[in-house]
Amino acid sequence: MNLPYAEPFKIKMVENIKKSTKEERKAWIEQAKYNLFNLKSSQVFIDLLTDSGTGAMSDKQWSELMLGDESYAGASSFYKMKDAIFKILGFPYFLPTHQGRAAENVLFSTLIKSGDFIPGNSHFDTTKGHIEFRKATAVDCTIDEAFDIENMHPFKGNVDLNKLEEVVKKHNEKIPFIIITITCNTAGGQPVSMQNLRDIKKLAEKYNKLVVFDSARFAENAYFIKIREKGYENKTIKEIVKEMFSYADMMTMSSKKDAIVNMGGFIGFKDPEIYRQASVFNIMFEGFVTYGGMSGRDMNALAQGLDEGTEFDYLQARIEQVAYLGQRLLDFNVPMQKPFGGHAIFVDANKFLPNVPREHYKAQTLGVELYIEGGVRGVEIGTIMADRDPETKQNRYPKNEFVRLAIPRRTYTNNHMEYVAIALANIYERRNEIKTGYEITYEAPILRHFTVELKKAR
Ligand code: F0G
């Protein structure tokens, strides 16, 4: 028999988590105004709110913390990070930032003007927020297959090149860059193929446009290329990563994902002039160019994490754990985005809760149910997260209404995944009895999902 995959690590330290009763959880979620972000972590048993900053660092990363150089300027930690970014990703210039959205803030301040259009593949919410905040428009050019949850397209994060070319032709001089999210979080943690990245770059060159990769989960994207795209099966993850970034002019990075650190981010540049212009905003918003909102020790851990995060055995264990949860849910017929995502399972609340009207926020309703059922915290990726249309102020109802179960890296075991699957299966069994959801009582004008307050709808 072929030996199965297994985690290429063992556990050296544990953190206890607390169980609770359904009655306690009902009271807590009511106090939290039915917003899962408002719960205390101690009120959550298994926390799948996000895979961002929630992973477990390795012993090598922890030891790197001790070697951090906290000099204001020119710290050795900056150079350690610079070397890792050049060696692994191929960008000669970079600016550290405190996290991914800060990288967006700095880069977009440099490149986006009011009235611009930024085409891409289902922009992440902070990315879209930073575009719309500057009175520009994010244009989604994702392939149609991405929105059909049963379609088994291996690269549902891909850009539809016809849609992209149309947008670029139409708004040509108002497009400062194209942004590609790898993997595409909003589409369900779905990868973009190497062929697609290559074609996007070719199209961008034809129209003289820059290409930015939103790279939070670039290593997971590389893993999918290796196992799904012809010609890459014998390449290492690091070789694939190098080729991927050869098609980008810049990258924004939330290091809280594939660099397996709790906090951190950066922008990578190939053009020294854009790097220079962005440095001004980095100094204003983040910090001097050699620390940009990060401690020296954190830059060290990040450099080490980039190396570990681009190793095949680690990625296999990580992505197979997500697939394990996906498969168990499929066994119970739970509807979800397929194929399974790299970092998360996206449960389809439209299909799951047919009797709840969409005006009652189906995905939020399911997220709250799951919390009450098992103390499992997911997150709504649906109407609440989609915000209102900046012009009409009406709710934007996205094509898919998901509850995302994001799996932190190296943090939970497959027994935890089993627990989550059973909790959801229990709700699925009584899904037809769930007929009402929630109404909003407070919302912020942008990125409302973080602070929204709700009450039970009648
Ligand atoms: N881009 C993508 C694709 C993301 O998923 C995120 C964050 C960001 C940018 C922003 O990075 O959080 O470091 O400021 N995603 C988290 C999530 C929050 O839960 O998916 P950040």
GROMACS .gro file of C-alpha atoms in nm, residues 43-389:
model
  347
   43GLN     CA    1  -1.680   3.179   2.398
   44VAL     CA    2  -1.569   2.985   2.089
   45PHE     CA    3  -1.468   2.618   2.089
   46ILE     CA    4  -1.332   2.577   1.735
   47ASP     CA    5  -1.247   2.904   1.568
   48LEU     CA    6  -1.271   2.895   1.190
   49LEU     CA    7  -1.343   3.268   1.158
   50THR     CA    8  -1.023   3.309   0.963
   51ASP     CA    9  -0.695   3.148   0.869
   52SER     CA   10  -0.536   3.492   0.899
   53GLY     CA   11  -0.279   3.531   1.174
   54THR     CA   12  -0.417   3.226   1.352
   55GLY     CA   13  -0.161   2.967   1.245
   56ALA     CA   14   0.097   2.798   1.468
   57MET     CA   15   0.455   2.913   1.424
   58SER     CA   16   0.731   2.653   1.417
   59ASP     CA   17   1.010   2.617   1.673
   60LYS     CA   18   1.242   2.772   1.414
   61GLN     CA   19   1.015   3.076   1.378
   62TRP     CA   20   0.996   3.117   1.756
   63SER     CA   21   1.373   3.100   1.779
   64GLU     CA   22   1.402   3.361   1.503
   65LEU     CA   23   1.205   3.598   1.730
   66MET     CA   24   1.497   3.594   1.973
   67LEU     CA   25   1.733   3.704   1.697
   68GLY     CA   26   1.524   4.005   1.594
   69ASP     CA   27   1.710   4.331   1.544
   70GLU     CA   28   1.496   4.620   1.667
   71SER     CA   29   1.705   4.902   1.518
   72TYR     CA   30   1.492   5.179   1.375
   73ALA     CA   31   1.683   5.188   1.047
   74GLY     CA   32   1.874   4.920   0.862
   75ALA     CA   33   1.799   4.632   1.099
   76SER     CA   34   1.944   4.293   1.008
   77SER     CA   35   1.584   4.163   1.031
   78PHE     CA   36   1.490   4.389   0.739
   79TYR     CA   37   1.770   4.236   0.532
   80LYS     CA   38   1.669   3.885   0.633
   81MET     CA   39   1.319   3.957   0.505
   82LYS     CA   40   1.456   4.126   0.194
   83ASP     CA   41   1.671   3.822   0.112
   84ALA     CA   42   1.378   3.582   0.161
   85ILE     CA   43   1.148   3.794  -0.059
   86PHE     CA   44   1.408   3.814  -0.334
   87LYS     CA   45   1.509   3.449  -0.314
   88ILE     CA   46   1.161   3.299  -0.288
   89LEU     CA   47   0.944   3.551  -0.473
   90GLY     CA   48   1.188   3.733  -0.698
   91PHE     CA   49   1.112   4.096  -0.599
   92PRO     CA   50   1.424   4.312  -0.560
   93TYR     CA   51   1.246   4.592  -0.371
   94PHE     CA   52   0.998   4.567  -0.088
   95LEU     CA   53   0.826   4.770   0.183
   96PRO     CA   54   0.721   4.607   0.510
   97THR     CA   55   0.369   4.693   0.631
   98HIS     CA   56   0.178   4.586   0.939
   99GLN     CA   57  -0.061   4.365   0.740
  100GLY     CA   58  -0.215   4.310   0.397
  101ARG     CA   59  -0.466   4.594   0.392
  102ALA     CA   60  -0.188   4.833   0.492
  103ALA     CA   61   0.004   4.718   0.186
  104GLU     CA   62  -0.309   4.796  -0.017
  105ASN     CA   63  -0.340   5.137   0.146
  106VAL     CA   64   0.020   5.231   0.064
  107LEU     CA   65   0.024   5.092  -0.291
  108PHE     CA   66  -0.320   5.223  -0.384
  109SER     CA   67  -0.235   5.567  -0.248
  110THR     CA   68   0.052   5.561  -0.494
  111LEU     CA   69  -0.134   5.430  -0.798
  112ILE     CA   70  -0.512   5.488  -0.783
  113LYS     CA   71  -0.691   5.813  -0.868
  114SER     CA   72  -1.060   5.898  -0.835
  115GLY     CA   73  -1.255   5.762  -1.132
  116ASP     CA   74  -1.013   5.477  -1.202
  117PHE     CA   75  -1.113   5.118  -1.274
  118ILE     CA   76  -0.929   4.821  -1.125
  119PRO     CA   77  -1.011   4.493  -1.297
  120GLY     CA   78  -0.935   4.162  -1.129
  121ASN     CA   79  -1.079   3.832  -1.009
  122SER     CA   80  -1.333   3.878  -0.725
  123HIS     CA   81  -1.140   4.134  -0.518
  124PHE     CA   82  -1.113   4.067  -0.146
  125ASP     CA   83  -1.326   4.299   0.071
  126THR     CA   84  -1.042   4.517   0.202
  127THR     CA   85  -0.902   4.542  -0.151
  128LYS     CA   86  -1.237   4.653  -0.283
  129GLY     CA   87  -1.280   4.881   0.019
  130HIS     CA   88  -0.949   5.053  -0.053
  131ILE     CA   89  -1.044   5.093  -0.419
  132GLU     CA   90  -1.391   5.232  -0.347
  133PHE     CA   91  -1.260   5.456  -0.070
  134ARG     CA   92  -1.058   5.628  -0.345
  135LYS     CA   93  -1.375   5.666  -0.557
  136ALA     CA   94  -1.251   5.409  -0.805
  137THR     CA   95  -1.433   5.095  -0.922
  138ALA     CA   96  -1.334   4.731  -0.879
  139VAL     CA   97  -1.440   4.530  -1.184
  140ASP     CA   98  -1.482   4.157  -1.134
  141CYS     CA   99  -1.361   3.959  -1.438
  142THR     CA  100  -1.368   3.612  -1.281
  143ILE     CA  101  -1.473   3.324  -1.508
  144ASP     CA  102  -1.845   3.241  -1.490
  145GLU     CA  103  -1.769   2.884  -1.380
  146ALA     CA  104  -1.657   3.021  -1.042
  147PHE     CA  105  -2.013   3.109  -0.947
  148ASP     CA  106  -2.156   2.763  -1.017
  149ILE     CA  107  -2.071   2.568  -0.702
  150GLU     CA  108  -2.110   2.228  -0.872
  151ASN     CA  109  -1.873   2.310  -1.157
  152MET     CA  110  -1.548   2.120  -1.098
  153HIS     CA  111  -1.325   2.360  -1.298
  154PRO     CA  112  -0.977   2.310  -1.146
  155PHE     CA  113  -0.893   2.682  -1.154
  156LYS     CA  114  -1.205   2.870  -1.053
  157GLY     CA  115  -0.998   3.172  -0.955
  158ASN     CA  116  -0.913   3.232  -1.321
  159VAL     CA  117  -0.981   3.558  -1.498
  160ASP     CA  118  -1.200   3.553  -1.807
  161LEU     CA  119  -0.961   3.709  -2.057
  162ASN     CA  120  -1.242   3.833  -2.281
  163LYS     CA  121  -1.408   4.016  -1.990
  164LEU     CA  122  -1.070   4.158  -1.891
  165GLU     CA  123  -0.983   4.277  -2.240
  166GLU     CA  124  -1.323   4.440  -2.277
  167VAL     CA  125  -1.277   4.636  -1.954
  168VAL     CA  126  -0.921   4.733  -2.043
  169LYS     CA  127  -1.028   4.854  -2.388
  170LYS     CA  128  -1.326   5.046  -2.252
  171HIS     CA  129  -1.148   5.226  -1.968
  172ASN     CA  130  -0.794   5.210  -2.099
  173GLU     CA  131  -0.635   5.527  -1.964
  174LYS     CA  132  -0.830   5.497  -1.637
  175ILE     CA  133  -0.674   5.162  -1.549
  176PRO     CA  134  -0.351   5.195  -1.349
  177PHE     CA  135  -0.315   4.820  -1.292
  178ILE     CA  136  -0.482   4.480  -1.297
  179ILE     CA  137  -0.500   4.295  -0.963
  180ILE     CA  138  -0.507   3.916  -0.942
  181THR     CA  139  -0.582   3.744  -0.612
  182ILE     CA  140  -0.401   3.411  -0.567
  183THR     CA  141  -0.576   3.202  -0.446
  184CYS     CA  142  -0.903   3.384  -0.494
  185ASN     CA  143  -1.051   3.404  -0.145
  186THR     CA  144  -1.387   3.550  -0.239
  187ALA     CA  145  -1.447   3.281  -0.504
  188GLY     CA  146  -1.388   3.014  -0.241
  189GLY     CA  147  -1.011   2.984  -0.199
  190GLN     CA  148  -0.990   2.884  -0.565
  191PRO     CA  149  -0.659   2.888  -0.752
  192VAL     CA  150  -0.551   3.069  -1.068
  193SER     CA  151  -0.366   2.858  -1.324
  194MET     CA  152  -0.015   2.938  -1.444
  195GLN     CA  153  -0.152   2.958  -1.799
  196ASN     CA  154  -0.402   3.222  -1.687
  197LEU     CA  155  -0.133   3.424  -1.505
  198ARG     CA  156   0.082   3.408  -1.817
  199ASP     CA  157  -0.207   3.518  -2.040
  200ILE     CA  158  -0.301   3.805  -1.808
  201LYS     CA  159   0.055   3.931  -1.819
  202LYS     CA  160   0.058   3.909  -2.199
  203LEU     CA  161  -0.267   4.106  -2.221
  204ALA     CA  162  -0.137   4.361  -1.970
  205GLU     CA  163   0.178   4.411  -2.178
  206LYS     CA  164  -0.029   4.460  -2.492
  207TYR     CA  165  -0.210   4.751  -2.324
  208ASN     CA  166   0.087   4.867  -2.122
  209LYS     CA  167  -0.070   4.790  -1.783
  210LEU     CA  168   0.092   4.687  -1.458
  211VAL     CA  169  -0.003   4.361  -1.289
  212VAL     CA  170  -0.033   4.331  -0.910
  213PHE     CA  171  -0.080   3.998  -0.734
  214ASP     CA  172  -0.274   4.002  -0.409
  215SER     CA  173  -0.063   3.718  -0.276
  216ALA     CA  174  -0.197   3.624   0.068
  217ARG     CA  175  -0.229   3.255  -0.028
  218PHE     CA  176   0.021   3.233  -0.312
  219ALA     CA  177   0.181   2.912  -0.182
  220GLU     CA  178  -0.153   2.733  -0.172
  221ASN     CA  179  -0.205   2.851  -0.528
  222ALA     CA  180   0.131   2.700  -0.625
  223TYR     CA  181   0.033   2.368  -0.464
  224PHE     CA  182  -0.281   2.351  -0.679
  225ILE     CA  183  -0.076   2.429  -0.991
  226LYS     CA  184   0.156   2.143  -0.904
  227ILE     CA  185  -0.120   1.889  -0.855
  228ARG     CA  186  -0.367   2.011  -1.120
  229GLU     CA  187  -0.180   2.175  -1.409
  230LYS     CA  188  -0.007   1.972  -1.675
  231GLY     CA  189   0.367   2.027  -1.692
  232TYR     CA  190   0.409   2.125  -1.327
  233GLU     CA  191   0.382   1.786  -1.155
  234ASN     CA  192   0.759   1.748  -1.127
  235LYS     CA  193   0.843   2.105  -1.033
  236THR     CA  194   0.902   2.206  -0.673
  237ILE     CA  195   0.668   2.454  -0.505
  238LYS     CA  196   0.951   2.706  -0.496
  239GLU     CA  197   1.008   2.672  -0.872
  240ILE     CA  198   0.637   2.720  -0.936
  241VAL     CA  199   0.622   3.024  -0.704
  242LYS     CA  200   0.913   3.183  -0.891
  243GLU     CA  201   0.740   3.140  -1.223
  244MET     CA  202   0.408   3.271  -1.089
  245PHE     CA  203   0.566   3.595  -0.971
  246SER     CA  204   0.759   3.636  -1.295
  247TYR     CA  205   0.420   3.747  -1.433
  248ALA     CA  206   0.368   4.022  -1.174
  249ASP     CA  207   0.511   4.374  -1.150
  250MET     CA  208   0.414   4.413  -0.785
  251MET     CA  209   0.266   4.211  -0.506
  252THR     CA  210   0.072   4.295  -0.193
  253MET     CA  211   0.103   4.041   0.084
  254SER     CA  212  -0.087   3.961   0.398
  255SER     CA  213   0.186   3.755   0.566
  256LYS     CA  214  -0.070   3.634   0.819
  257LYS     CA  215  -0.165   3.359   0.576
  258ASP     CA  216   0.103   3.180   0.374
  259ALA     CA  217   0.401   3.324   0.562
  260ILE     CA  218   0.248   3.169   0.878
  261VAL     CA  219   0.297   3.465   1.113
  262ASN     CA  220   0.045   3.627   1.343
  263MET     CA  221   0.094   3.977   1.204
  264GLY     CA  222   0.274   4.133   0.910
  265GLY     CA  223   0.263   4.222   0.545
  266PHE     CA  224   0.461   4.377   0.265
  267ILE     CA  225   0.462   4.512  -0.089
  268GLY     CA  226   0.704   4.371  -0.344
  269PHE     CA  227   0.819   4.581  -0.641
  270LYS     CA  228   1.028   4.527  -0.952
  271ASP     CA  229   1.031   4.894  -1.055
  272PRO     CA  230   1.253   5.114  -0.833
  273GLU     CA  231   1.061   5.427  -0.926
  274ILE     CA  232   0.722   5.299  -0.803
  275TYR     CA  233   0.900   5.166  -0.492
  276ARG     CA  234   1.032   5.518  -0.432
  277GLN     CA  235   0.693   5.681  -0.470
  278ALA     CA  236   0.530   5.423  -0.242
  279SER     CA  237   0.802   5.473   0.019
  280VAL     CA  238   0.661   5.819   0.092
  281PHE     CA  239   0.320   5.675   0.182
  282ASN     CA  240   0.483   5.390   0.374
  283ILE     CA  241   0.668   5.638   0.592
  284MET     CA  242   0.349   5.837   0.648
  285PHE     CA  243   0.114   5.546   0.723
  286GLU     CA  244   0.330   5.255   0.840
  287GLY     CA  245   0.680   5.346   0.948
  288PHE     CA  246   1.028   5.393   0.809
  289VAL     CA  247   1.104   5.185   0.500
  290THR     CA  248   1.310   4.927   0.688
  291TYR     CA  249   1.039   4.834   0.938
  292GLY     CA  250   0.703   4.970   0.813
  293GLY     CA  251   0.491   4.871   1.111
  294MET     CA  252   0.670   4.546   1.192
  295SER     CA  253   0.905   4.461   1.478
  296GLY     CA  254   1.244   4.322   1.382
  297ARG     CA  255   1.159   3.991   1.547
  298ASP     CA  256   0.842   3.963   1.342
  299MET     CA  257   1.034   4.025   1.019
  300ASN     CA  258   1.266   3.739   1.116
  301ALA     CA  259   0.977   3.500   1.180
  302LEU     CA  260   0.821   3.608   0.853
  303ALA     CA  261   1.136   3.532   0.654
  304GLN     CA  262   1.151   3.186   0.810
  305GLY     CA  263   0.775   3.136   0.752
  306LEU     CA  264   0.806   3.216   0.381
  307ASP     CA  265   1.053   2.932   0.350
  308GLU     CA  266   0.844   2.680   0.549
  309GLY     CA  267   0.520   2.787   0.380
  310THR     CA  268   0.658   2.702   0.036
  311GLU     CA  269   0.751   2.340   0.121
  312PHE     CA  270   0.543   2.069  -0.044
  313ASP     CA  271   0.495   1.840   0.258
  314TYR     CA  272   0.362   2.123   0.472
  315LEU     CA  273   0.124   2.241   0.197
  316GLN     CA  274   0.000   1.890   0.130
  317ALA     CA  275  -0.089   1.833   0.496
  318ARG     CA  276  -0.252   2.174   0.517
  319ILE     CA  277  -0.463   2.152   0.203
  320GLU     CA  278  -0.552   1.787   0.261
  321GLN     CA  279  -0.687   1.881   0.603
  322VAL     CA  280  -0.919   2.132   0.439
  323ALA     CA  281  -1.021   1.859   0.193
  324TYR     CA  282  -1.081   1.619   0.482
  325LEU     CA  283  -1.339   1.857   0.627
  326GLY     CA  284  -1.484   1.909   0.280
  327GLN     CA  285  -1.517   1.537   0.220
  328ARG     CA  286  -1.686   1.473   0.555
  329LEU     CA  287  -1.937   1.749   0.479
  330LEU     CA  288  -1.998   1.602   0.135
  331ASP     CA  289  -2.068   1.268   0.303
  332PHE     CA  290  -2.354   1.448   0.481
  333ASN     CA  291  -2.467   1.614   0.153
  334VAL     CA  292  -2.389   1.963   0.279
  335PRO     CA  293  -2.387   2.199  -0.024
  336MET     CA  294  -2.060   2.385  -0.077
  337GLN     CA  295  -1.832   2.547  -0.333
  338LYS     CA  296  -1.646   2.272  -0.519
  339PRO     CA  297  -1.367   2.183  -0.564
  340PHE     CA  298  -1.264   2.239  -0.200
  341GLY     CA  299  -1.072   2.563  -0.142
  342GLY     CA  300  -0.711   2.583  -0.034
  343HIS     CA  301  -0.771   2.750   0.301
  344ALA     CA  302  -1.139   2.698   0.363
  345ILE     CA  303  -1.464   2.524   0.288
  346PHE     CA  304  -1.732   2.759   0.163
  347VAL     CA  305  -2.074   2.626   0.261
  348ASP     CA  306  -2.353   2.739   0.029
  349ALA     CA  307  -2.618   2.902   0.246
  350ASN     CA  308  -2.854   2.958  -0.050
  351LYS     CA  309  -2.893   2.585  -0.094
  352PHE     CA  310  -2.855   2.502   0.275
  353LEU     CA  311  -3.135   2.730   0.400
  354PRO     CA  312  -3.394   2.743   0.121
  355ASN     CA  313  -3.668   2.873   0.354
  356VAL     CA  314  -3.485   3.180   0.483
  357PRO     CA  315  -3.545   3.487   0.259
  358ARG     CA  316  -3.230   3.649   0.124
  359GLU     CA  317  -3.335   3.976   0.290
  360HIS     CA  318  -3.274   3.795   0.621
  361TYR     CA  319  -2.907   3.730   0.538
  362LYS     CA  320  -2.898   3.357   0.479
  363ALA     CA  321  -2.524   3.307   0.532
  364GLN     CA  322  -2.523   3.509   0.852
  365THR     CA  323  -2.819   3.301   0.971
  366LEU     CA  324  -2.631   2.978   0.905
  367GLY     CA  325  -2.315   3.111   1.070
  368VAL     CA  326  -2.510   3.193   1.387
  369GLU     CA  327  -2.680   2.850   1.383
  370LEU     CA  328  -2.342   2.676   1.358
  371TYR     CA  329  -2.210   2.874   1.650
  372ILE     CA  330  -2.511   2.788   1.865
  373GLU     CA  331  -2.498   2.422   1.760
  374GLY     CA  332  -2.134   2.352   1.836
  375GLY     CA  333  -1.943   2.662   1.940
  376VAL     CA  334  -1.785   2.667   1.594
  377ARG     CA  335  -1.722   3.013   1.452
  378GLY     CA  336  -1.719   3.063   1.075
  379VAL     CA  337  -1.771   3.385   0.884
  380GLU     CA  338  -2.030   3.522   0.646
  381ILE     CA  339  -1.909   3.580   0.291
  382GLY     CA  340  -2.237   3.700   0.152
  383THR     CA  341  -2.470   3.997   0.140
  384ILE     CA  342  -2.350   4.160   0.461
  385MET     CA  343  -1.986   4.143   0.352
  386ALA     CA  344  -2.076   4.266   0.003
  387ASP     CA  345  -2.176   4.607   0.151
  388ARG     CA  346  -2.428   4.839  -0.012
  389ASP     CA  347  -2.382   4.978  -0.361
   0.00000   0.00000   0.00000
